[in-house]
Coordinates of N, CA and C in Angstrom, one line a residue:
X22 N -29.2 46.4 -2.7 CA -28.3 46.2 -1.7 C -27.0 47.2 -1.9
X23 N -26.8 47.7 -0.8 CA -25.7 48.5 -1.1 C -24.1 47.9 -1.3
X24 N -23.2 48.7 -1.4 CA -21.7 48.2 -1.8 C -21.3 47.7 -0.7
X25 N -21.8 48.4 0.7 CA -21.2 47.9 1.9 C -21.6 46.6 2.4
X26 N -23.2 46.5 2.2 CA -23.9 45.0 2.3 C -23.1 44.0 1.4
X27 N -23.0 44.3 0.3 CA -22.5 43.3 -0.8 C -21.2 42.9 -0.1
X28 N -20.2 43.9 0.1 CA -18.9 43.5 0.6 C -18.9 42.8 1.9
X29 N -19.7 43.1 2.8 CA -19.9 42.2 4.2 C -20.3 40.8 3.7
X30 N -21.3 40.8 2.7 CA -21.7 39.4 2.6 C -20.6 38.4 1.8
X31 N -19.9 39.2 0.9 CA -18.6 38.4 0.4 C -17.8 38.0 1.5
X32 N -17.2 38.9 2.3 CA -16.3 38.7 3.5 C -16.9 37.5 4.4
X33 N -18.2 37.6 4.7 CA -18.8 36.5 5.5 C -18.7 35.1 4.8
X34 N -18.9 35.1 3.5 CA -18.9 33.8 2.6 C -17.6 33.3 2.8
X35 N -16.5 34.3 2.4 CA -15.1 34.0 2.3 C -14.6 33.4 3.9
X36 N -15.1 34.1 5.1 CA -14.9 33.7 6.5 C -15.3 32.2 6.6
X37 N -16.4 31.7 6.2 CA -17.1 30.5 6.5 C -16.3 29.5 5.7
X38 N -15.8 29.9 4.4 CA -15.0 28.8 3.5 C -13.7 28.9 4.4
X39 N -13.2 29.8 4.9 CA -12.0 29.6 5.4 C -12.0 28.9 6.6
X40 N -12.8 29.1 7.6 CA -13.2 28.2 8.7 C -13.2 26.7 8.4
X41 N -14.3 26.3 7.4 CA -14.4 25.0 6.8 C -12.6 24.6 6.6
X42 N -12.2 25.1 5.6 CA -10.8 24.6 5.5 C -10.0 24.4 6.5
X43 N -9.9 25.4 7.4 CA -9.2 25.0 8.6 C -9.6 23.9 9.5
X44 N -10.8 23.5 9.9 CA -11.4 22.2 10.5 C -10.9 21.1 9.7
X45 N -11.1 21.2 8.3 CA -10.5 20.0 7.7 C -9.0 19.6 7.7
X46 N -8.4 20.7 7.5 CA -7.0 20.4 7.7 C -6.2 20.2 9.1
X47 N -7.1 20.7 9.9 CA -6.9 20.4 11.5 C -7.1 18.7 11.6
X48 N -8.1 18.4 11.1 CA -8.7 17.1 11.5 C -7.5 16.2 10.5
X49 N -7.2 16.6 9.5 CA -6.0 15.6 8.9 C -5.0 15.7 9.7
X50 N -4.4 16.8 10.1 CA -3.2 16.7 10.8 C -3.2 15.9 12.1
X51 N -4.3 16.0 12.8 CA -4.8 15.3 14.1 C -4.6 14.0 13.7
X52 N -5.1 13.4 12.5 CA -5.2 11.8 12.2 C -3.5 11.4 11.9
X53 N -2.9 12.3 11.3 CA -1.6 11.9 11.1 C -0.7 11.9 12.2
X54 N -0.9 12.9 12.9 CA -0.1 13.0 14.4 C -0.5 11.6 15.4
X55 N -1.6 11.2 15.3 CA -2.3 10.2 16.3 C -1.5 8.9 15.6
X56 N -1.6 8.7 14.3 CA -1.0 7.5 13.6 C 0.5 7.4 13.7
X57 N 1.5 8.5 13.8 CA 2.8 8.7 14.0 C 3.1 8.5 15.6
X58 N 2.2 8.9 16.4 CA 2.4 8.4 17.7 C 2.2 6.8 18.3
X59 N 1.4 6.4 17.6 CA 1.0 4.8 18.0 C 2.3 4.1 17.7
X60 N 2.2 2.9 18.3 CA 3.3 2.2 18.1 C 3.3 1.1 17.3
X61 N 2.7 1.3 16.5 CA 2.3 0.3 15.1 C 3.1 0.4 14.1
X62 N 3.7 -0.7 13.7 CA 4.5 -0.9 12.5 C 3.4 -1.1 11.1
X63 N 3.3 -0.7 10.1 CA 2.5 -0.6 8.9 C 2.8 -1.3 7.8
X64 N 2.1 -2.0 7.1 CA 2.4 -2.4 5.7 C 1.6 -1.6 4.8
X65 N 2.1 -1.5 3.7 CA 1.4 -0.6 2.5 C 0.1 -0.9 2.2
X66 N -0.9 0.1 1.9 CA -2.2 0.0 1.4 C -1.8 -0.3 -0.1
X67 N -2.7 -0.9 -0.9 CA -2.2 -1.2 -2.1 C -3.6 -0.5 -3.1
X68 N -3.0 0.0 -4.3 CA -3.9 0.3 -5.3 C -3.5 -0.3 -6.3
X69 N -4.2 -0.6 -7.6 CA -3.6 -1.3 -8.9 C -3.9 -0.5 -10.1
X70 N -2.9 0.0 -10.7 CA -3.1 0.8 -11.8 C -2.3 0.1 -13.0
X71 N -3.0 -0.2 -14.2 CA -2.7 -0.9 -15.3 C -2.1 -2.4 -14.8
X72 N -2.8 -3.1 -14.1 CA -2.3 -4.5 -13.6 C -0.9 -4.4 -12.7
X73 N -0.3 -3.2 -12.3 CA 0.7 -3.4 -11.2 C 0.2 -2.8 -10.0
X74 N 0.8 -3.1 -8.9 CA 0.5 -3.0 -7.5 C 1.4 -1.7 -7.3
X75 N 0.7 -0.7 -6.6 CA 1.2 0.4 -5.9 C 0.9 0.7 -4.4
X76 N 1.9 1.0 -3.6 CA 1.6 1.0 -2.2 C 1.0 2.3 -1.7
X77 N 0.1 2.3 -1.1 CA -0.4 3.6 -0.4 C -0.4 3.4 0.9
X78 N -1.0 1.8 3.0 CA -0.5 1.8 4.4 C -1.7 0.8 5.2
X79 N -1.1 -0.4 6.3 CA -1.7 -1.3 7.0 C -1.0 -2.0 8.3
X80 N -1.5 -1.8 9.5 CA -0.9 -2.4 10.6 C -0.4 -4.0 10.3
X81 N 0.9 -4.0 10.5 CA 1.4 -5.4 10.5 C 1.9 -5.7 11.9
X82 N 2.3 -4.8 12.4 CA 3.0 -5.1 13.9 C 2.5 -4.1 14.9
X83 N 1.8 -4.3 16.2 CA 1.5 -3.6 17.2 C 2.6 -3.6 18.3
X84 N 2.2 -3.2 19.4 CA 3.0 -3.1 20.7 C 3.0 -4.4 21.0
X85 N 1.8 -5.3 20.9 CA 2.1 -6.8 21.5 C 2.7 -7.7 20.7
X86 N 3.1 -7.3 19.5 CA 4.0 -8.5 18.7 C 3.4 -8.3 17.1
X87 N 3.7 -9.5 16.6 CA 3.1 -9.6 15.2 C 1.6 -9.4 15.2
X88 N 0.9 -8.8 14.3 CA -0.7 -8.9 13.9 C -0.8 -9.3 12.7
X89 N -1.0 -10.4 12.3 CA -1.2 -11.0 11.1 C -2.6 -11.3 10.9
X90 N -3.2 -10.8 9.6 CA -4.6 -11.0 9.2 C -4.4 -11.1 7.9
X91 N -5.6 -12.1 7.2 CA -5.6 -12.1 6.0 C -6.5 -10.9 5.4
X92 N -6.2 -10.1 4.5 CA -7.2 -9.1 4.2 C -7.5 -9.1 2.8
X93 N -8.6 -8.5 2.0 CA -9.0 -8.7 0.8 C -7.6 -7.8 -0.2
X94 N -7.3 -8.6 -1.1 CA -6.0 -7.9 -1.8 C -4.7 -8.8 -1.3
X95 N -4.4 -9.5 -0.2 CA -3.3 -10.1 0.3 C -3.2 -11.4 -0.9
X96 N -2.1 -11.7 -0.9 CA -1.8 -13.1 -1.6 C -1.0 -13.9 -0.8
X97 N -1.7 -15.2 -0.5 CA -0.8 -16.0 0.1 C 0.2 -17.3 -0.6
X98 N 1.4 -17.1 -0.2 CA 2.3 -18.0 -0.8 C 2.3 -19.3 0.0
X99 N 1.6 -20.4 -0.5 CA 1.7 -21.8 0.2 C 3.1 -22.4 0.0
X100 N 3.7 -22.9 1.1 CA 4.9 -23.3 1.2 C 5.2 -24.4 0.1
X101 N 6.3 -24.4 -1.0 CA 6.5 -25.6 -1.7 C 5.9 -25.1 -3.0
X102 N 4.8 -24.2 -3.2 CA 4.4 -24.0 -4.4 C 4.8 -22.7 -5.2
X103 N 5.1 -22.7 -6.6 CA 5.5 -21.8 -7.6 C 4.7 -21.0 -7.8
X104 N 4.7 -19.6 -7.8 CA 3.7 -18.7 -8.5 C 4.6 -17.6 -9.6
X105 N 3.8 -17.3 -10.5 CA 4.5 -16.3 -11.4 C 3.8 -15.2 -11.4
X106 N 4.4 -14.0 -11.3 CA 3.8 -12.6 -11.1 C 3.7 -12.0 -12.5
X107 N 2.3 -11.7 -12.9 CA 2.1 -11.6 -14.5 C 1.1 -10.2 -14.2
X108 N 1.1 -9.3 -15.1 CA 0.0 -8.4 -15.1 C -1.1 -8.9 -15.6
X109 N -2.3 -8.6 -14.7 CA -3.8 -9.3 -14.9 C -3.7 -10.5 -14.4
X110 N -2.6 -11.2 -13.9 CA -2.8 -12.5 -13.2 C -3.1 -12.5 -11.8
X111 N -3.2 -13.6 -11.1 CA -3.5 -13.6 -9.6 C -2.3 -13.0 -8.9
X112 N -1.3 -13.1 -9.0 CA 0.1 -12.3 -8.5 C 0.4 -11.4 -9.4
X113 N 0.2 -10.2 -8.9 CA 0.8 -8.7 -9.8 C 2.1 -8.5 -9.5
X114 N 2.7 -8.0 -10.6 CA 4.1 -7.6 -10.2 C 4.0 -6.3 -9.3
X115 N 4.9 -5.9 -8.4 CA 5.0 -4.9 -7.7 C 5.6 -4.9 -6.3
X116 N 5.6 -4.0 -5.4 CA 6.0 -4.2 -4.1 C 5.3 -4.7 -2.9
X117 N 5.7 -5.6 -2.5 CA 4.7 -6.4 -1.4 C 5.5 -6.4 0.0
X118 N 4.8 -6.3 0.9 CA 5.2 -6.6 2.5 C 5.1 -7.9 3.0
X119 N 6.2 -8.7 3.3 CA 5.8 -10.2 3.5 C 5.8 -10.4 4.9
X120 N 4.9 -11.2 5.3 CA 4.3 -11.3 6.7 C 4.1 -13.0 6.8
X121 N 4.9 -13.3 7.9 CA 4.9 -14.7 8.3 C 3.6 -15.1 8.6
X122 N 3.0 -16.3 7.7 CA 1.6 -16.6 8.2 C 1.8 -17.6 9.1
X123 N 2.9 -18.2 9.7 CA 2.8 -19.2 10.5 C 3.2 -18.8 12.2
X124 N 3.4 -17.5 12.4 CA 3.9 -17.0 13.4 C 5.4 -16.6 13.7
X125 N 6.0 -17.3 12.8 CA 7.7 -17.2 13.0 C 8.0 -16.0 12.7
X126 N 9.2 -15.3 13.0 CA 9.6 -14.1 12.6 C 10.6 -14.2 11.5
X127 N 11.1 -15.4 11.0 CA 12.0 -15.2 9.9 C 11.4 -16.4 9.0
X128 N 11.7 -16.3 7.6 CA 11.4 -17.2 6.6 C 12.2 -17.3 5.4
X129 N 12.2 -18.2 4.5 CA 12.7 -18.0 3.2 C 12.1 -18.0 2.2
X130 N 12.3 -17.2 1.0 CA 11.5 -17.0 -0.2 C 12.3 -17.0 -1.3
X131 N 12.0 -17.9 -2.4 CA 12.8 -18.2 -3.7 C 12.1 -17.0 -4.6
X132 N 12.8 -16.2 -5.0 CA 12.5 -15.1 -5.9 C 13.7 -15.1 -7.2
X133 N 12.9 -15.6 -8.4 CA 13.6 -15.8 -9.5 C 14.9 -16.6 -9.3
X134 N 14.6 -17.9 -8.7 CA 15.6 -18.8 -8.5 C 16.6 -18.7 -7.2
X135 N 16.5 -17.7 -6.8 CA 17.6 -17.2 -5.6 C 16.5 -17.3 -4.2
X136 N 17.3 -18.1 -3.4 CA 16.6 -18.0 -1.8 C 17.2 -17.2 -1.0
X137 N 16.1 -16.3 -0.5 CA 16.8 -15.1 0.5 C 15.9 -15.3 1.8
X138 N 16.5 -14.6 2.8 CA 16.0 -14.8 4.0 C 15.3 -13.6 4.3
X139 N 13.9 -13.7 5.0 CA 13.1 -12.3 5.2 C 12.6 -12.3 6.5
X140 N 12.3 -11.4 7.1 CA 11.7 -11.1 8.4 C 10.2 -10.6 8.2
X141 N 9.6 -10.7 9.1 CA 8.3 -10.5 9.2 C 8.0 -8.9 9.0
X142 N 7.5 -8.5 7.9 CA 7.4 -6.7 7.6 C 8.3 -6.5 6.4
X143 N 9.3 -7.4 6.1 CA 10.0 -6.9 5.0 C 9.3 -6.6 3.7
X144 N 9.9 -5.9 3.0 CA 9.4 -5.4 1.6 C 10.2 -6.4 0.6
X145 N 9.3 -6.8 -0.2 CA 9.8 -7.7 -1.5 C 9.3 -7.1 -2.9
X146 N 10.3 -7.0 -3.7 CA 10.1 -6.2 -5.0 C 9.8 -7.7 -6.0
X147 N 8.5 -7.6 -6.7 CA 8.5 -8.6 -7.5 C 8.2 -8.2 -9.0
X148 N 9.0 -8.7 -10.0 CA 9.2 -8.0 -11.4 C 8.1 -8.7 -12.1
X149 N 7.6 -8.5 -13.3 CA 6.7 -9.0 -14.2 C 7.5 -10.2 -14.8
X150 N 6.9 -11.3 -14.5 CA 7.5 -12.7 -15.0 C 8.3 -13.3 -13.9
X151 N 8.5 -12.9 -12.9 CA 9.3 -13.5 -11.7 C 8.5 -14.6 -11.1
X152 N 9.3 -15.5 -11.1 CA 8.4 -17.0 -10.1 C 8.9 -16.8 -8.7
X153 N 8.1 -17.0 -7.9 CA 8.1 -16.9 -6.5 C 7.6 -17.8 -5.8
X154 N 8.4 -18.6 -4.5 CA 7.8 -19.4 -3.6 C 8.4 -19.5 -2.4
X155 N 7.4 -19.9 -1.6 CA 7.8 -19.9 -0.2 C 8.5 -21.2 0.2
X156 N 9.9 -21.1 0.7 CA 10.5 -22.3 1.1 C 10.4 -22.8 2.6
X157 N 10.5 -21.9 3.6 CA 10.6 -22.7 4.7 C 8.7 -22.6 5.5
X158 N 8.2 -21.6 5.2 CA 6.8 -21.6 5.7 C 6.0 -20.4 4.8
X159 N 4.8 -20.6 5.0 CA 3.8 -20.2 4.1 C 3.9 -18.5 4.5
X160 N 3.6 -17.8 3.5 CA 3.8 -16.2 3.6 C 2.6 -15.3 3.2
X161 N 2.2 -14.6 3.8 CA 1.2 -13.7 3.3 C 1.9 -12.4 2.6
X162 N 1.6 -12.1 1.4 CA 2.3 -11.0 0.7 C 1.2 -10.0 0.7
X163 N 1.3 -8.7 1.3 CA 0.2 -7.6 1.4 C 1.0 -6.5 0.8

């Protein structure tokens, strides 16, 4: 092979790699733009690292109103029952999105002995060892 042929071959390979990268980036940007243009409110997706929840995204409200589904990884707070957040336990410490399980928009939750009002889609931070209970209605923590 001559040096010109080798140079053309290398340039051709680099061009193909550039086109593939361009296609992947444009597909990602299109997905992000489509998600932002939709009228959906989203809750956080969750990943668990060393027994603590970290959020990463999921629809909790669409154009028609509340969208409540029970997904794997969600935690249901039954009204009147007390739960303790512990690393490695059923309820992990971390940030949750509170969803009304009974269709109402507002509900009360006791966290660490204090009762607070929350709305569908509000964020709740639960520390390690905190006790939590749903006061007025059952709640899904996503």
